[in-house]
XYZ file of C-alpha atoms in Angstrom:
382
model
C -0.055 0.073 -0.004
C 2.696 2.481 0.907
C 5.236 1.156 -1.660
C 4.274 3.665 -4.630
C 4.417 6.705 -2.076
C 7.227 6.132 0.344
C 10.075 7.712 -1.559
C 7.754 10.464 -3.046
C 6.645 11.204 0.468
C 10.262 11.706 1.838
C 10.842 13.961 -1.222
C 7.675 15.739 -0.749
C 8.713 16.620 2.664
C 11.798 18.564 1.243
C 14.394 16.032 0.571
C 16.538 16.070 -2.997
C 16.998 12.707 -4.400
C 20.451 12.498 -2.835
C 19.101 13.030 0.436
C 16.631 10.434 -0.304
C 19.604 8.005 -0.951
C 21.211 9.168 2.181
C 17.932 8.337 4.169
C 17.927 4.807 2.827
C 21.731 4.074 3.194
C 21.416 5.272 6.899
C 18.574 2.831 7.602
C 20.075 -0.149 5.709
C 23.485 0.336 7.068
C 22.227 0.341 10.615
C 20.259 -2.410 10.084
C 22.964 -4.438 8.300
C 25.361 -3.889 11.231
C 22.913 -5.140 13.733
C 21.999 -8.214 11.522
C 24.634 -10.567 12.687
C 23.440 -9.909 16.354
C 19.880 -10.751 15.621
C 20.753 -13.976 13.629
C 23.078 -15.140 16.632
C 20.171 -14.314 18.959
C 17.651 -16.345 17.035
C 19.949 -19.523 17.177
C 20.180 -18.749 20.954
C 16.707 -17.896 22.012
C 14.489 -18.894 19.012
C 12.423 -16.753 16.453
C 9.524 -15.701 18.327
C 10.891 -13.015 20.465
C 13.212 -11.505 17.651
C 10.092 -11.736 15.277
C 8.027 -9.568 17.912
C 10.621 -6.983 18.412
C 10.903 -6.793 14.514
C 7.037 -5.957 14.255
C 7.061 -3.704 17.106
C 9.986 -1.783 15.447
C 7.580 -1.653 12.070
C 4.731 -0.135 14.194
C 7.279 2.557 15.538
C 8.320 3.463 12.095
C 4.516 3.683 10.592
C 3.689 5.999 13.363
C 6.859 8.131 12.743
C 6.236 8.334 9.206
C 2.660 9.588 9.888
C 3.443 12.214 12.271
C 6.897 13.544 10.256
C 6.752 17.191 9.332
C 10.117 17.303 7.778
C 12.447 14.969 5.800
C 14.841 14.706 8.711
C 12.365 12.911 10.736
C 11.868 10.318 7.946
C 15.670 9.337 9.087
C 14.182 7.857 12.424
C 11.303 6.358 10.336
C 13.625 4.781 7.850
C 16.016 3.213 10.567
C 13.220 1.560 12.490
C 11.651 0.416 9.088
C 14.807 -1.301 7.968
C 15.585 -2.626 11.406
C 11.847 -3.690 12.041
C 11.864 -5.098 8.498
C 15.096 -7.104 8.297
C 14.641 -8.444 11.991
C 11.022 -9.744 11.133
C 11.958 -10.990 7.798
C 15.229 -12.599 9.305
C 12.896 -14.684 11.794
C 10.448 -15.422 9.227
C 13.044 -16.925 6.868
C 14.595 -18.844 9.550
C 11.208 -20.611 10.231
C 10.872 -20.957 6.455
C 14.214 -22.390 5.646
C 14.104 -25.038 8.338
C 10.754 -26.243 8.089
C 10.779 -27.224 4.039
C 12.464 -30.219 2.728
C 14.823 -29.400 -0.026
C 12.770 -30.690 -2.895
C 9.726 -28.629 -1.598
C 11.487 -25.372 -0.575
C 11.266 -23.229 -3.590
C 7.704 -24.280 -4.188
C 6.779 -23.502 -0.589
C 8.494 -20.312 -0.488
C 6.870 -19.309 -3.783
C 3.495 -20.225 -2.362
C 4.231 -17.963 0.534
C 5.292 -15.018 -1.554
C 2.256 -15.663 -3.664
C 0.024 -14.821 -0.792
C 2.142 -12.121 0.624
C 3.485 -10.121 -2.585
C 0.820 -11.591 -4.836
C -2.724 -11.498 -2.979
C -2.237 -8.700 -0.753
C 0.361 -6.948 -3.043
C -2.508 -6.387 -5.795
C -5.163 -5.444 -3.199
C -2.953 -3.126 -1.186
C -1.874 -0.656 -3.940
C -5.533 0.042 -5.321
C -6.542 0.512 -1.477
C -3.774 3.047 -1.401
C -4.704 4.785 -4.466
C -8.332 5.447 -3.520
C -7.019 6.622 -0.111
C -4.482 9.246 -1.670
C -7.115 10.339 -4.042
C -9.515 10.834 -1.355
C -7.143 12.851 0.933
C -5.717 15.070 -1.797
C -3.407 13.276 -4.442
C 0.045 12.552 -4.684
C 1.402 14.942 -2.078
C 2.079 15.017 1.761
C -1.316 15.334 2.943
C -2.820 12.841 0.598
C -0.151 10.155 1.607
C 0.271 10.700 5.207
C -3.059 8.492 6.110
C -1.545 5.366 4.332
C 1.022 5.342 7.384
C -1.697 5.373 9.905
C -3.397 2.583 8.242
C -0.290 0.489 8.166
C 0.219 1.558 11.712
C -3.004 -0.220 12.906
C -2.573 -3.178 10.690
C 0.956 -3.994 12.070
C -0.376 -3.799 15.692
C -2.861 -6.576 14.648
C 0.005 -8.642 13.004
C 2.112 -8.290 16.372
C -0.833 -9.959 18.292
C -1.243 -12.599 15.544
C 2.413 -13.589 16.034
C 2.323 -13.507 19.817
C -0.771 -15.760 20.081
C -0.095 -18.121 17.127
C 3.563 -18.595 16.526
C 5.604 -21.218 18.402
C 9.064 -20.394 19.771
C 10.873 -23.365 17.911
C 14.602 -23.324 18.099
C 16.796 -25.348 15.865
C 20.182 -24.778 17.113
C 21.951 -26.093 20.066
C 23.543 -22.904 21.110
C 21.177 -22.386 24.017
C 22.809 -24.401 26.374
C 26.505 -23.773 25.277
C 28.840 -21.205 26.587
C 28.144 -17.828 24.905
C 30.871 -16.608 22.310
C 29.561 -14.452 19.320
C 32.875 -14.377 17.584
C 33.548 -18.555 17.968
C 29.972 -19.218 16.750
C 30.513 -17.354 13.772
C 33.757 -18.847 12.963
C 32.120 -22.178 13.192
C 29.853 -21.128 10.487
C 32.390 -20.656 7.651
C 34.071 -24.085 8.535
C 30.945 -26.254 8.012
C 29.203 -24.644 4.964
C 29.541 -24.753 1.129
C 30.802 -21.922 -0.691
C 29.992 -19.463 1.667
C 32.263 -16.631 0.749
C 31.512 -16.526 -2.904
C 27.859 -16.788 -2.033
C 28.084 -13.758 0.153
C 29.043 -11.663 -3.004
C 26.218 -13.247 -5.085
C 23.447 -12.689 -2.762
C 24.492 -9.158 -1.916
C 24.332 -8.120 -5.560
C 20.936 -10.001 -5.853
C 19.634 -7.703 -3.184
C 20.893 -4.401 -4.897
C 17.637 -3.285 -6.176
C 16.392 -3.114 -2.686
C 18.451 -0.074 -2.547
C 19.006 0.835 -6.040
C 15.878 0.407 -7.739
C 12.862 0.135 -5.733
C 13.203 3.355 -3.755
C 13.840 5.095 -7.260
C 11.489 3.556 -9.655
C 8.505 5.350 -8.362
C 10.202 8.652 -8.228
C 11.374 8.221 -11.614
C 7.877 7.181 -12.944
C 6.318 10.247 -11.017
C 8.952 12.929 -11.821
C 10.415 11.874 -15.148
C 7.496 10.261 -16.853
C 4.511 12.161 -15.174
C 2.808 8.936 -13.556
C -0.002 10.079 -10.866
C -1.448 7.790 -8.108
C -3.324 5.115 -10.276
C -0.372 4.482 -12.589
C 1.913 4.403 -9.687
C -0.765 1.751 -8.066
C -0.973 -0.041 -11.198
C 2.920 -0.589 -11.380
C 2.833 -2.177 -7.997
C -0.134 -4.238 -8.859
C 1.754 -5.430 -11.693
C 4.926 -5.925 -9.509
C 2.699 -8.183 -7.250
C 0.582 -9.900 -10.010
C 3.921 -11.530 -11.380
C 4.795 -13.559 -8.270
C 1.010 -14.346 -7.924
C 0.679 -16.006 -11.348
C 4.128 -17.467 -11.679
C 5.679 -17.671 -8.108
C 4.505 -21.262 -7.463
C 5.174 -22.545 -11.020
C 8.736 -21.134 -11.011
C 9.373 -22.381 -7.463
C 8.224 -25.810 -8.752
C 10.370 -25.629 -11.616
C 13.481 -24.588 -9.269
C 12.546 -27.753 -7.387
C 12.682 -30.067 -10.453
C 15.501 -28.597 -12.505
C 17.698 -26.617 -10.143
C 17.989 -23.296 -8.602
C 20.637 -21.920 -11.121
C 18.748 -22.387 -14.220
C 15.848 -20.758 -13.063
C 18.040 -17.825 -11.924
C 19.401 -17.552 -15.388
C 15.883 -17.557 -16.906
C 14.946 -14.714 -14.751
C 17.748 -12.340 -14.907
C 17.224 -11.117 -18.371
C 13.611 -10.266 -17.403
C 14.429 -8.181 -14.502
C 16.887 -6.228 -16.639
C 14.156 -5.714 -19.319
C 11.923 -4.184 -16.512
C 14.558 -1.494 -15.908
C 15.090 -0.872 -19.834
C 11.230 -0.709 -20.216
C 10.911 1.753 -17.338
C 13.846 4.063 -18.868
C 12.352 3.998 -22.253
C 8.441 3.944 -21.430
C 6.685 6.433 -23.671
C 3.002 5.783 -22.218
C 1.545 4.999 -18.934
C 0.990 1.202 -20.304
C 4.760 0.854 -20.543
C 5.455 1.953 -17.156
C 2.725 -0.873 -15.933
C 4.500 -3.278 -17.916
C 7.658 -2.319 -16.336
C 6.189 -2.783 -12.791
C 5.028 -6.343 -14.033
C 8.403 -7.260 -15.457
C 9.943 -5.987 -11.854
C 8.261 -8.388 -10.134
C 10.374 -11.046 -11.377
C 12.945 -9.828 -8.945
C 10.782 -10.928 -6.088
C 10.866 -14.557 -7.583
C 14.543 -14.196 -7.985
C 14.751 -13.454 -4.354
C 12.707 -16.634 -3.287
C 14.860 -18.962 -5.399
C 18.014 -17.218 -4.308
C 16.798 -17.572 -0.838
C 16.380 -21.418 -1.161
C 20.055 -21.526 -2.160
C 20.817 -19.627 0.745
C 19.129 -21.901 3.064
C 20.522 -25.005 1.488
C 24.183 -23.995 2.285
C 24.232 -24.560 6.106
C 22.873 -26.894 8.746
C 19.519 -25.746 10.357
C 21.384 -25.231 13.684
C 23.468 -22.342 12.071
C 20.676 -20.986 10.204
C 20.105 -17.787 12.240
C 23.809 -16.795 12.115
C 24.126 -17.462 8.505
C 21.131 -15.274 7.666
C 22.481 -12.737 10.013
C 25.669 -12.533 7.886
C 24.272 -12.521 4.646
C 21.792 -9.527 5.706
C 25.075 -7.957 7.245
C 26.574 -7.762 3.689
C 23.551 -7.274 1.661
C 22.337 -4.237 3.761
C 25.847 -2.625 4.032
C 26.275 -2.836 0.139
C 22.618 -1.779 -0.326
C 23.119 1.596 2.033
C 26.267 2.274 -0.133
C 24.564 1.712 -3.301
C 21.493 3.688 -2.440
C 23.522 6.729 -1.718
C 25.659 6.261 -4.849
C 22.073 5.822 -6.521
C 21.121 9.412 -5.224
C 24.541 10.955 -6.364
C 24.004 9.320 -9.957
C 20.533 10.538 -10.247
C 21.412 14.133 -9.256
C 24.699 14.569 -11.277
C 24.737 11.990 -14.202
C 21.081 11.373 -14.958
C 18.140 9.355 -13.264
C 18.239 6.553 -16.163
C 21.867 5.581 -15.167
C 20.686 4.332 -11.907
C 18.800 1.536 -13.230
C 21.742 0.919 -16.061
C 24.130 0.455 -13.125
C 21.947 -2.226 -11.566
C 21.894 -4.104 -14.919
C 25.635 -3.924 -15.322
C 26.530 -5.153 -11.755
C 24.341 -8.178 -12.265
C 25.314 -9.146 -15.701
C 28.934 -8.778 -15.458
C 29.613 -9.727 -11.657
C 26.776 -11.831 -10.307
C 26.013 -14.031 -13.211
C 29.647 -15.303 -13.638
C 29.975 -15.737 -9.954
C 26.880 -17.717 -9.897
C 28.091 -19.905 -12.931
C 30.977 -21.116 -10.409
C 28.534 -21.980 -7.450
C 27.615 -25.528 -7.055
C 23.616 -26.275 -7.491
C 22.040 -26.595 -4.017
C 19.224 -28.447 -4.840
C 19.515 -31.574 -2.361
C 22.814 -30.367 -1.096
C 21.489 -29.349 2.359
C 24.247 -31.266 4.233
C 22.415 -34.600 4.549
C 20.135 -33.063 6.955
C 16.367 -33.781 7.448
C 14.158 -30.795 7.335
C 11.073 -32.507 7.058
C 9.872 -31.807 10.718
C 9.125 -28.452 12.073
């Protein structure tokens, strides 16, 4: 619901695009620095407490967005948003990664993404567009009510997790002597090609800092898109995983993760090119639809990430991957803002294509296929 307007709201409160990049960089950077700690705590105390902390931070973030009167306050909102988002998703991913057998993992994750990014992702943007229109259009007063709606819904989510989620632990660290650095050093002794994968997965998530925060601003300021076109772009973004998330997940479980990633990479590159070129709103909406392949790529990439370490190390491993992803994302968000203001908006999206094509894909070729690799560990039992 807020995705089409989050960056526009910050700019409307007085931020330049470079400052928008700085705001995202600060939020992602702080969240990245704390990710290893949250992963270590998940392995020691279980997922539920950490999950609730993450959702609680999101509640604070949406409230701060709603009451903000200047873009400086958005820094607080963005920091708590990224902390809450990464912590809650970290807990969710640990449950998901350890609760599915290898041959069903990408399908199960695709099903989850279909419900989350698909069904809700279609309804949310259109409801958001109606609210924005009702309260005054694509400006501060029109966008502000969306954050109060998210504030209320996220409180409901907090109580859902509090009452319905068990506090399952997969690790054996709870009864061992506490040593953060020793526990992380053990991680790299037991996993498969982890250092190479840290680079691959970090570049895979670059669009979180370089594309998603800027694509709606580009569509609005450069292409003249208004609220219903912006909402339709996000709806298209959600429709792709809704329709193709489960089939492509099943395909990844049949033929392997890497082949499906090779298949989808050019489609995401095309989304950026269509966005830059778009001569009409219809092409902007098509760009949004193609952009949805990014989320399916994340699902398949996530399946590979889960399969590189044993379940007992999952929290730490995900914390380490988020550390590198978010720090790289923080730097790239700042660089994207500088590129936008000093070279040209279109070069932000072209840079992402180049990094993906010339760094991520060659490194991915050298990775082992992880389907069935999961350390010989039984993950069928929750």
